[in-house]
Short mmCIF file of C-alpha atoms in Angstrom, two decimals:
data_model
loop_
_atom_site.label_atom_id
_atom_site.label_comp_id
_atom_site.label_asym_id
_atom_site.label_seq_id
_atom_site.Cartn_x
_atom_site.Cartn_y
_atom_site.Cartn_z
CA UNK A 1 -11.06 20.40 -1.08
CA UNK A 2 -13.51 19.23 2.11
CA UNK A 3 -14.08 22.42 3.96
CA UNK A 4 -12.31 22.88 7.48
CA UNK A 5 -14.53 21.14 10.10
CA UNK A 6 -16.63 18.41 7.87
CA UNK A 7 -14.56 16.08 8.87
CA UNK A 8 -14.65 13.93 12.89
CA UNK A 9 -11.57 13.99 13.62
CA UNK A 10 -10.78 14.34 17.36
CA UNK A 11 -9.01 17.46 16.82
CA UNK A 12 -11.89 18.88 14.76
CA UNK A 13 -12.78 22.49 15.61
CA UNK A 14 -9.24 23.43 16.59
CA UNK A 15 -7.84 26.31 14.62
CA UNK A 16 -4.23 26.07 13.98
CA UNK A 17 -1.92 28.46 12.55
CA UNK A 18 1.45 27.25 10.66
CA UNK A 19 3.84 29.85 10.93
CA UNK A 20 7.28 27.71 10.60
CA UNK A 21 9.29 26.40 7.76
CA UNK A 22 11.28 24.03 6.45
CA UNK A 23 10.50 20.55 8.73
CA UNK A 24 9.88 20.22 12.34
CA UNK A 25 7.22 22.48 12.77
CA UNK A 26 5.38 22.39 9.35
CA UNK A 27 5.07 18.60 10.26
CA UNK A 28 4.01 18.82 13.60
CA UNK A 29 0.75 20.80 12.00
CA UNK A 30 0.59 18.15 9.37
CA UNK A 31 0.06 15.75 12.52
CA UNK A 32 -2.12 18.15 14.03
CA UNK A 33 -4.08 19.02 10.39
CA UNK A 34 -4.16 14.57 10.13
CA UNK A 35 -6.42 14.55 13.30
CA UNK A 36 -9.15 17.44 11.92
CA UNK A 37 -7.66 20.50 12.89
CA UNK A 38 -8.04 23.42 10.52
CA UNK A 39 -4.22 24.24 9.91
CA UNK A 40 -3.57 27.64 8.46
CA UNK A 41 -0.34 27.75 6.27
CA UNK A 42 1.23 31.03 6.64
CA UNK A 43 3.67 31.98 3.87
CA UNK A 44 5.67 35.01 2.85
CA UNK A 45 4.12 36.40 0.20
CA UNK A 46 7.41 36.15 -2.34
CA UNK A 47 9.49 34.14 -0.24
CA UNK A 48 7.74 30.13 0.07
CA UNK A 49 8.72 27.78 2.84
CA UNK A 50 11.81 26.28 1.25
CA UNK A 51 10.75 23.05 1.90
CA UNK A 52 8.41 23.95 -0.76
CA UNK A 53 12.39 23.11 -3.52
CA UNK A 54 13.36 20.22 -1.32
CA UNK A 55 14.09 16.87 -2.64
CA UNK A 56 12.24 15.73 -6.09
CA UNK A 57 9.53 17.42 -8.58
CA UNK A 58 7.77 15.96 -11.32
CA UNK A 59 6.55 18.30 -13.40
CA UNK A 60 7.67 21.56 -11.71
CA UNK A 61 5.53 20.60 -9.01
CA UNK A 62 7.41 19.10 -5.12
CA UNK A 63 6.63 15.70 -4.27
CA UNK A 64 7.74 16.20 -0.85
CA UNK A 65 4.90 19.48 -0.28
CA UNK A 66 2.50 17.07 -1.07
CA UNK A 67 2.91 15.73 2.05
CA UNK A 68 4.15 18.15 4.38
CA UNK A 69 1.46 20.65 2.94
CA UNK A 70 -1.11 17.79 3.24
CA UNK A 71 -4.52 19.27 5.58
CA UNK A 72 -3.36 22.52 5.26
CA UNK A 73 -5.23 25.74 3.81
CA UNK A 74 -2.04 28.19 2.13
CA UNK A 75 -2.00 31.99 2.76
CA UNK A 76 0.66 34.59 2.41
CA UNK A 77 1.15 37.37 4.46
CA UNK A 78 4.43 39.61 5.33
CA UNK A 79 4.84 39.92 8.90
CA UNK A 80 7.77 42.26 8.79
CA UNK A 81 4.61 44.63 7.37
CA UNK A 82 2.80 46.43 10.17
CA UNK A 83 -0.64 45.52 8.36
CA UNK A 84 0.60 42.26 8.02
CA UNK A 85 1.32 42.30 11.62
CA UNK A 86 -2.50 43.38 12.09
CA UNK A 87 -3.50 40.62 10.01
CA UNK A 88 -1.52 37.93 11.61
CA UNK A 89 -3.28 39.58 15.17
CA UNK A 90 -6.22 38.87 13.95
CA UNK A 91 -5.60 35.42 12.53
CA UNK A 92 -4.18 34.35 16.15
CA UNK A 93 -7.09 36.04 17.69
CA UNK A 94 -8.94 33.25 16.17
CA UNK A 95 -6.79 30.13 16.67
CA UNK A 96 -6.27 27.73 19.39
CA UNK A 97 -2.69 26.95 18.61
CA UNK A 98 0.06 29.35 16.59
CA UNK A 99 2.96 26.78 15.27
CA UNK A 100 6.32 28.94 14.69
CA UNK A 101 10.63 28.65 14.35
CA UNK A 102 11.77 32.33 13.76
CA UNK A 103 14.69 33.52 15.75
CA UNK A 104 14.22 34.15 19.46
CA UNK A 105 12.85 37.55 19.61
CA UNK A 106 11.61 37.75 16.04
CA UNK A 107 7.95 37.66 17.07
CA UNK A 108 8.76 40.36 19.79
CA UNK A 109 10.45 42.43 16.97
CA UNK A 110 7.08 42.67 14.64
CA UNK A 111 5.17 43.11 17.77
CA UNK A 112 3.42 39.19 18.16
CA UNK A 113 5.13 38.06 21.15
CA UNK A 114 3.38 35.89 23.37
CA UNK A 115 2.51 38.61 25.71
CA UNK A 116 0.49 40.87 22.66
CA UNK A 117 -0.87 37.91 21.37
CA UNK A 118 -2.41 35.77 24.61
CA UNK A 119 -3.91 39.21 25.46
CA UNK A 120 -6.57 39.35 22.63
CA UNK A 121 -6.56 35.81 22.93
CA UNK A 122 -5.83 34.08 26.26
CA UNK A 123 -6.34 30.98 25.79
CA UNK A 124 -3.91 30.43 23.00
CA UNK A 125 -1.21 27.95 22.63
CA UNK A 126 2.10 28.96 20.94
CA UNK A 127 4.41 26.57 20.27
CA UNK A 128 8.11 27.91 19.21
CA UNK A 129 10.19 25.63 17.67
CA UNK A 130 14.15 26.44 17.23
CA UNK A 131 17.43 25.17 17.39
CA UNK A 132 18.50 25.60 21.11
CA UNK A 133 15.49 26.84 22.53
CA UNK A 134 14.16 30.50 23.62
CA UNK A 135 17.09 30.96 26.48
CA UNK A 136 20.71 30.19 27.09
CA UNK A 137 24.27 31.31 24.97
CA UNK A 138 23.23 28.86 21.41
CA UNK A 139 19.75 30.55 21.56
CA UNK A 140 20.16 33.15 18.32
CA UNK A 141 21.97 30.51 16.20
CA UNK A 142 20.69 29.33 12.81
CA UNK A 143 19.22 25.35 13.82
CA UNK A 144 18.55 22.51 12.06
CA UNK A 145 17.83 18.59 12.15
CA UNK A 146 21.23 17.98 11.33
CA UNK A 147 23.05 20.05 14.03
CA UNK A 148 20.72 17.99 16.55
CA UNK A 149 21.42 14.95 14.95
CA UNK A 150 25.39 15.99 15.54
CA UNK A 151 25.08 17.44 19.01
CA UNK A 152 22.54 14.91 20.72
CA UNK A 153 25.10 11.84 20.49
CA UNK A 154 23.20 10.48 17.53
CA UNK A 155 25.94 10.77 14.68
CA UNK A 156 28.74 9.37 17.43
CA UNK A 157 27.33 6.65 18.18
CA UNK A 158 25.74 6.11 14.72
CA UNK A 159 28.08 4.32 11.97
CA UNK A 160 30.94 1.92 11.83
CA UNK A 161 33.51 1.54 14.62
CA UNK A 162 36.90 3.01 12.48
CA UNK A 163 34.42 4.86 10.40
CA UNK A 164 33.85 8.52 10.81
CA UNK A 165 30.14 9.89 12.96
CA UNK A 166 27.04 9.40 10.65
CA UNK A 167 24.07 11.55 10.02
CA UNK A 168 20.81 10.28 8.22
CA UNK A 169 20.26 10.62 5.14
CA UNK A 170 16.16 12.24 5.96
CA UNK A 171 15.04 14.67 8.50
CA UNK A 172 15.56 12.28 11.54
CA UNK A 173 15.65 15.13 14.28
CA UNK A 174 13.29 17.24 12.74
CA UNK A 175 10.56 14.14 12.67
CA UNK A 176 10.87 13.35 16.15
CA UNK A 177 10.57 16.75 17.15
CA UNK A 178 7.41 17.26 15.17
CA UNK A 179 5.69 14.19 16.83
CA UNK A 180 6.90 16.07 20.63
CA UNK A 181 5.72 18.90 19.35
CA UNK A 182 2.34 17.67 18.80
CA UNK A 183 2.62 15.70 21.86
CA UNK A 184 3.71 18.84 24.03
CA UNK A 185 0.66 21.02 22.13
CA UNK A 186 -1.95 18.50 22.58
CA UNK A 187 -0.99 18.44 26.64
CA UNK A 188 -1.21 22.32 26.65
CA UNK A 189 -4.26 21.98 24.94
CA UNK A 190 -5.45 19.41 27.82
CA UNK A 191 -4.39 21.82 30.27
CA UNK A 192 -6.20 24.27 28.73
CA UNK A 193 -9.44 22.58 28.91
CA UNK A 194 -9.32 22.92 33.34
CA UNK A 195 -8.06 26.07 33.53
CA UNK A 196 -9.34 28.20 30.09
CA UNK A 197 -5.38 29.44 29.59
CA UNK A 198 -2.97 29.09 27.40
CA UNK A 199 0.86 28.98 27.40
CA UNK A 200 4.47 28.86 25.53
CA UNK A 201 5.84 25.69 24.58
CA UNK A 202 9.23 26.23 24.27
CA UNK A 203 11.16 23.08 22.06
CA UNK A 204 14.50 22.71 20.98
CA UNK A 205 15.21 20.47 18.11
CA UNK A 206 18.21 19.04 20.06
CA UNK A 207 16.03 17.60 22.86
CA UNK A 208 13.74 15.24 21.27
CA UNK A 209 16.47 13.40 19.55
CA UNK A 210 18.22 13.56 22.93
CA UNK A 211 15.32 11.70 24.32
CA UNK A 212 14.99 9.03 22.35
CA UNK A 213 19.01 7.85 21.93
CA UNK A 214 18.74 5.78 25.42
CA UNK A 215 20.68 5.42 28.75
CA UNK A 216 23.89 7.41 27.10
CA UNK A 217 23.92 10.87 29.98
CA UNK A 218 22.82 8.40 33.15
CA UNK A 219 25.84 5.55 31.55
CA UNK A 220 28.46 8.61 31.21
CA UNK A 221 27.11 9.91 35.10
CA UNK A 222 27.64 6.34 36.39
CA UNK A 223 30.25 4.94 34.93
CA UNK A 224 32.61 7.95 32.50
CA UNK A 225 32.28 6.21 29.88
CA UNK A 226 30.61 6.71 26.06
CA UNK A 227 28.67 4.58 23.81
CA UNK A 228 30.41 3.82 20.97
CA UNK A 229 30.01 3.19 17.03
CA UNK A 230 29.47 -0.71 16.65
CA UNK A 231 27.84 -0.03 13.17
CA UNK A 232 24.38 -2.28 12.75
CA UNK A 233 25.58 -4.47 15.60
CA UNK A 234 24.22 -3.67 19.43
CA UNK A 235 27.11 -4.05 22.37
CA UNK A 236 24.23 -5.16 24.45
CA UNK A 237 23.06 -8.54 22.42
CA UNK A 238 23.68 -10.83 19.94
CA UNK A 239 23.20 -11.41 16.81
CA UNK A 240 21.86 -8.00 15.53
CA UNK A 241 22.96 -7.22 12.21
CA UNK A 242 21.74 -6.97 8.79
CA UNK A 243 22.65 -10.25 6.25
CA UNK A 244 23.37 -9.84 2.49
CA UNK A 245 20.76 -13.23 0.97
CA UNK A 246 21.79 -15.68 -1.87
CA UNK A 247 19.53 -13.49 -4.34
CA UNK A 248 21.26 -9.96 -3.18
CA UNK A 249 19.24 -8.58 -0.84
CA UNK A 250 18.91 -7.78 2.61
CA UNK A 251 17.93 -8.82 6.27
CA UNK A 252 17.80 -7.49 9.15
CA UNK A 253 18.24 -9.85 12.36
CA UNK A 254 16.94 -9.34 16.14
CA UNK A 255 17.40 -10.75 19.10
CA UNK A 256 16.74 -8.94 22.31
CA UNK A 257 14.80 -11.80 24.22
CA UNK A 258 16.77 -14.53 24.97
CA UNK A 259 13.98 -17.10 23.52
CA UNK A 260 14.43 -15.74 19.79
CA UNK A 261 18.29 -15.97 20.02
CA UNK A 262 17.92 -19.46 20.89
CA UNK A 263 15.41 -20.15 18.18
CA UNK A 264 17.91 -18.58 15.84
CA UNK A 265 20.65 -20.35 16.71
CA UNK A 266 18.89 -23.58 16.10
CA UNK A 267 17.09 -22.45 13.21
CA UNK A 268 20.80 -21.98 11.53
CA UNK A 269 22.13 -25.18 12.72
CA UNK A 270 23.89 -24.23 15.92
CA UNK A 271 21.82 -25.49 18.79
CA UNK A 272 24.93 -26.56 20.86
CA UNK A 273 25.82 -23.16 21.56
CA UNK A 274 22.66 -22.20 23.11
CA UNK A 275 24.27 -24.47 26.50
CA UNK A 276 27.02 -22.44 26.87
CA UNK A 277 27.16 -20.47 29.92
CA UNK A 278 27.90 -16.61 27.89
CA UNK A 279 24.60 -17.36 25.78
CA UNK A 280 22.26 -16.85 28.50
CA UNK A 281 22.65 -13.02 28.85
CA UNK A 282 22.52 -10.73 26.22
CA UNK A 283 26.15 -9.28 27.19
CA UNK A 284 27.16 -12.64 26.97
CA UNK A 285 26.63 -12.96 23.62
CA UNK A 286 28.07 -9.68 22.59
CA UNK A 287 30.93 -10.73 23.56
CA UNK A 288 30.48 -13.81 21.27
CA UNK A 289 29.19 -11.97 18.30
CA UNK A 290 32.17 -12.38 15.82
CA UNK A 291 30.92 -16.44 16.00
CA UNK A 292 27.14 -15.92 15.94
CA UNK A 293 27.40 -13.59 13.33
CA UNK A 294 29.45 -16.13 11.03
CA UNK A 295 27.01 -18.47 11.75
CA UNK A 296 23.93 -16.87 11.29
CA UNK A 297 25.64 -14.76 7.94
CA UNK A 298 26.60 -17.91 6.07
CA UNK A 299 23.00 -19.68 6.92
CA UNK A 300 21.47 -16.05 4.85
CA UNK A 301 24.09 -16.18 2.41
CA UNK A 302 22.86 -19.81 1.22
CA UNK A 303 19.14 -18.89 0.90
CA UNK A 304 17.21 -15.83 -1.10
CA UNK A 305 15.83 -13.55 0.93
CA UNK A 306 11.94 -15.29 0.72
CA UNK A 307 13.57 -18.21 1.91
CA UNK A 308 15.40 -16.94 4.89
CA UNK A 309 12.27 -15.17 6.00
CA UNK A 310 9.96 -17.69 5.29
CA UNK A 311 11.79 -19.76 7.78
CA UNK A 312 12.34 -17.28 10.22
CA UNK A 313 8.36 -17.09 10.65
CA UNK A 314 7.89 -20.84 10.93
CA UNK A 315 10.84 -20.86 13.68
CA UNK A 316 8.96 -17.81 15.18
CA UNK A 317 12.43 -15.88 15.42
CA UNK A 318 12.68 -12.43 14.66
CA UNK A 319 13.59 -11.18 10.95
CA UNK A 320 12.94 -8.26 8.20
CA UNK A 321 13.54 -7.60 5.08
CA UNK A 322 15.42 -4.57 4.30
CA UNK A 323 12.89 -2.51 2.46
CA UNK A 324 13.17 0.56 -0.05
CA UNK A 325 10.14 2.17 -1.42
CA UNK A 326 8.91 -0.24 -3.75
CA UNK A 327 8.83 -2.72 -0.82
CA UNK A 328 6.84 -0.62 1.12
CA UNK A 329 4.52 0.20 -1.67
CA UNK A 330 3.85 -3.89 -2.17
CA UNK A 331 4.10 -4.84 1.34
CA UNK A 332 0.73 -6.76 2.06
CA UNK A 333 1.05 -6.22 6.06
CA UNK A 334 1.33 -2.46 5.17
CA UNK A 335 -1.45 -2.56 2.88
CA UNK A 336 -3.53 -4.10 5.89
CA UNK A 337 -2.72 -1.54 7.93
CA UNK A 338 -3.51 1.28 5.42
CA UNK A 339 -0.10 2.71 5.99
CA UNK A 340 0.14 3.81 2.62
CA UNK A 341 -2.68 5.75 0.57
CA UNK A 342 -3.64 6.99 -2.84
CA UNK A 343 -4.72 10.71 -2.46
CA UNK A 344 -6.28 12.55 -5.58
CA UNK A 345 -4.43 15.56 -7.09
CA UNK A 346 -5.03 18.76 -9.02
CA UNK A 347 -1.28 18.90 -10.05
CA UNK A 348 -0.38 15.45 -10.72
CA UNK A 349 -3.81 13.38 -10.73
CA UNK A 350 -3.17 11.11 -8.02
CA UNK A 351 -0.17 10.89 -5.08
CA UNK A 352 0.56 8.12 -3.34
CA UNK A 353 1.90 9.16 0.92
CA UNK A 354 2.46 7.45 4.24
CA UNK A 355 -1.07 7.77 6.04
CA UNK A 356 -2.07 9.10 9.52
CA UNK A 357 1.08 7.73 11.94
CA UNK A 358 -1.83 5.85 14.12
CA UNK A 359 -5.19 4.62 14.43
CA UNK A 360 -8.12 5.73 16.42
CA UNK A 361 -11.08 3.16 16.66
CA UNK A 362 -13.90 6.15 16.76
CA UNK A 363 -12.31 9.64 15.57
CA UNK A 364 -9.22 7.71 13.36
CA UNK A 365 -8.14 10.66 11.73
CA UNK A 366 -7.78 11.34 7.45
CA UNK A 367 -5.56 12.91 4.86
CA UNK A 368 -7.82 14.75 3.41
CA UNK A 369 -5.75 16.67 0.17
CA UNK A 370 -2.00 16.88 -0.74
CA UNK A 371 -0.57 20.31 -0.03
CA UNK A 372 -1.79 23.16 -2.15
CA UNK A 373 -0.24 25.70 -3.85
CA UNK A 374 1.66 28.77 -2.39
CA UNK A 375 -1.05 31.37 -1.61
CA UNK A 376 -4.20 29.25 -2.50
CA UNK A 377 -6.30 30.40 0.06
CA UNK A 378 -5.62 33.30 1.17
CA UNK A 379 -8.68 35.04 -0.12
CA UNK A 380 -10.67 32.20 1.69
CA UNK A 381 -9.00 33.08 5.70
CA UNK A 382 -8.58 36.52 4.40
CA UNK A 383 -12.80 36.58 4.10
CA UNK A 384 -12.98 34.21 7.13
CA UNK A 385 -11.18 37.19 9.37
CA UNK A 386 -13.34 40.27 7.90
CA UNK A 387 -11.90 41.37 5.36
CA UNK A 388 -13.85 42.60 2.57
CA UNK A 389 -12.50 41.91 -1.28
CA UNK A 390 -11.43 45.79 -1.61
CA UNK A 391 -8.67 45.36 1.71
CA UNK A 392 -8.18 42.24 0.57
CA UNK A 393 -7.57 43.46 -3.08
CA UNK A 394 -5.32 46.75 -1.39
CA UNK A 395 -3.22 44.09 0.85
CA UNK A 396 -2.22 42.11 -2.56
CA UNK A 397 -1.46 45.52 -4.45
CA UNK A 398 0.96 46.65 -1.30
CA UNK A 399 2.41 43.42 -1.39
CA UNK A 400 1.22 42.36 2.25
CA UNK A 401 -0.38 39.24 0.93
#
């Protein structure tokens, strides 16, 4: 394992401290941890971070830790212990940035609010991540991605029209709220740097995905009414869809400018419509889409899926293929871009994972190992705070650590 700060990352020399579980939080460190920042893993002792049984294993060992754990140095510690308390002070004394998503007054409770902990430290960033957020009547209730995901508008709006609201099948809320949670922490951090104090960020999972779902609170303000389920097609253009091909697989169609519906339209042997009046506006055409989606549908359904996009490019109109993992694993664009990388492995020898999310030309950021065990280091911080191998060695035997 590279040891914290070797690497020049522009986050390198920031000490952060992962106090969350399960998803938005742990991967807003991994972000954080992706950049150079010495990310602290903080674990109950005989309770992991259930994300830790998630999804798949191969050989006892979680695929999805691998990468949610990636950057990270593991330690235990019991918090609900007052010497674990002490520890965690001490820990936080140290750090730039403290990552958690207990309960609203949990922290107060063991004695690590905000206002203990920013006076030994005052320049410290803590960034609580929950359900509903630190105030109002929903702030004590048990949150996840999916509750978001319901209570945002995504899952009405998401599915087909006489189908029933959809969820995704993945973590959609809790990813977007990891990437505003680095965003908000990395703005504290900024405003940090002019006036030398920290502060709270205070993020509920329900707002990010909020955010991102488009004009849907200004259209009910302005006009009552609600966006509603139109499945993979958009009521604001046409066609948008996805296309079964000739050989069984999938595209996906796009097109948002009105010079790639045209070139579409001629591409599939239907230039004449591009005249008519209702194809010059996106709204237009929505309100032709049962036509430009038979046309366009029966064009894919004559051609494999190589073919279709193979002329899409030359027509310069917009197209994908609809991708699993083994796609995205062959993909030579993807390869280009480095999105996906091999990492070495104790437990399984080598892992394959998504890569940094972007790319810096000087300070690009690296993953530097897969997540570690439960507990790995905890001797390591434990030294790295003062603790001599006898505490350390009389915290493990009372079960603190």
């Amino acid at each position: 394992m590279m040891a914290p700060g070797t690497f020049g990352g522009p986050l390198t020399g920031l000490r952060v401290v992962d106090a969350a579980t399960l998803f938005a939080g742990p991967i807003a460190a991994m972000h954080l941890g992706d950049l150079g920042a010495d990310v602290v893993k903080v674990e109950h002792p005989r309770r992991p971070d259930p994300a830790r049984g998630h999804g798949p294993a191969k050989d006892g060992h979680n695929l999805w830790w691998k990468t949610l754990g990636r950057n990270k140095r593991t330690m235990t510690l019991d918090l609900s212990q007052e010497r674990g308390q002490e520890v965690f002070r001490r820990l936080a004394g140290q750090a730039d940035v403290v990552i958690e998503n207990f309960r609203p007054d949990t922290l107060e409770r063991w004695n690590l609010g905000y206002d203990r902990l920013s006076a030994q430290n005052p320049g410290l960033i803590l960034a609580r991540v929950t359900g509903f957020g630190q105030v109002g009547p929903y702030r004590r209730r048990p949150g996840f991605g999916t509750l978001a995901e319901a209570m945002s508008g995504f899952a009405a709006m998401t599915g087909e029209p006489d189908g029933p609201p959809t969820l995704p099948p993945f973590g959609l809320a809790d990813g977007i709220t990891a990437l505003a949670t680095a965003f908000a922490v990395t703005s504290a951090l900024h405003a940090r740097s002019a006036s030398g104090v920290g502060q709270v960020v205070d993020l509920a999972i329900i707002e990010p995905m909020l955010s991102v779902l488009g004009p849907q609170i200004t259209r009910w303000d302005q006009l009552g009414t609600v966006q509603p389920r139109t499945g993979n097609r958009s009521a604001n253009n046409a066609p948008r869809n996805t296309y079964r091909t000739a050989d069984d697989r999938w595209v996906a169609v796009s097109t948002s400018s009105q010079s790639i519906a045209e070139r579409v339209m001629r591409l599939v042997g239907w230039p004449e419509v591009v005249a008519e009046p209702w194809f010059a506006t996106g709204a237009g055409r929505a309100e032709h889409v049962e036509e430009l989606d038979a046309a366009v549908g029966a064009w894919v359904a004559a051609r494999t899926r190589d073919e279709v996009v193979d002329a899409f490019e030359k027509a310069e109109a917009a197209v994908a293929p609809v991708y699993d993992a083994s796609d995205i694993a062959a993909d030579p664009q993807l390869a280009a871009l480095g999105t996906v990388l091999e990492m070495p492995d104790d437990d399984l020898g080598s892992v394959a994972m998504q890569n940094v999310v972007f790319r810096l030309s000087g300070t690009p950021g690296a993953v530097r190992w897969p997540g570690r065990a439960h507990g790995a280091d905890t001797d390591e911080v434990l030294g790295e705070l003062g603790y001599e191998a006898s505490e350390i060695a009389a915290l493990r035997a009372d079960g603190v650590v």
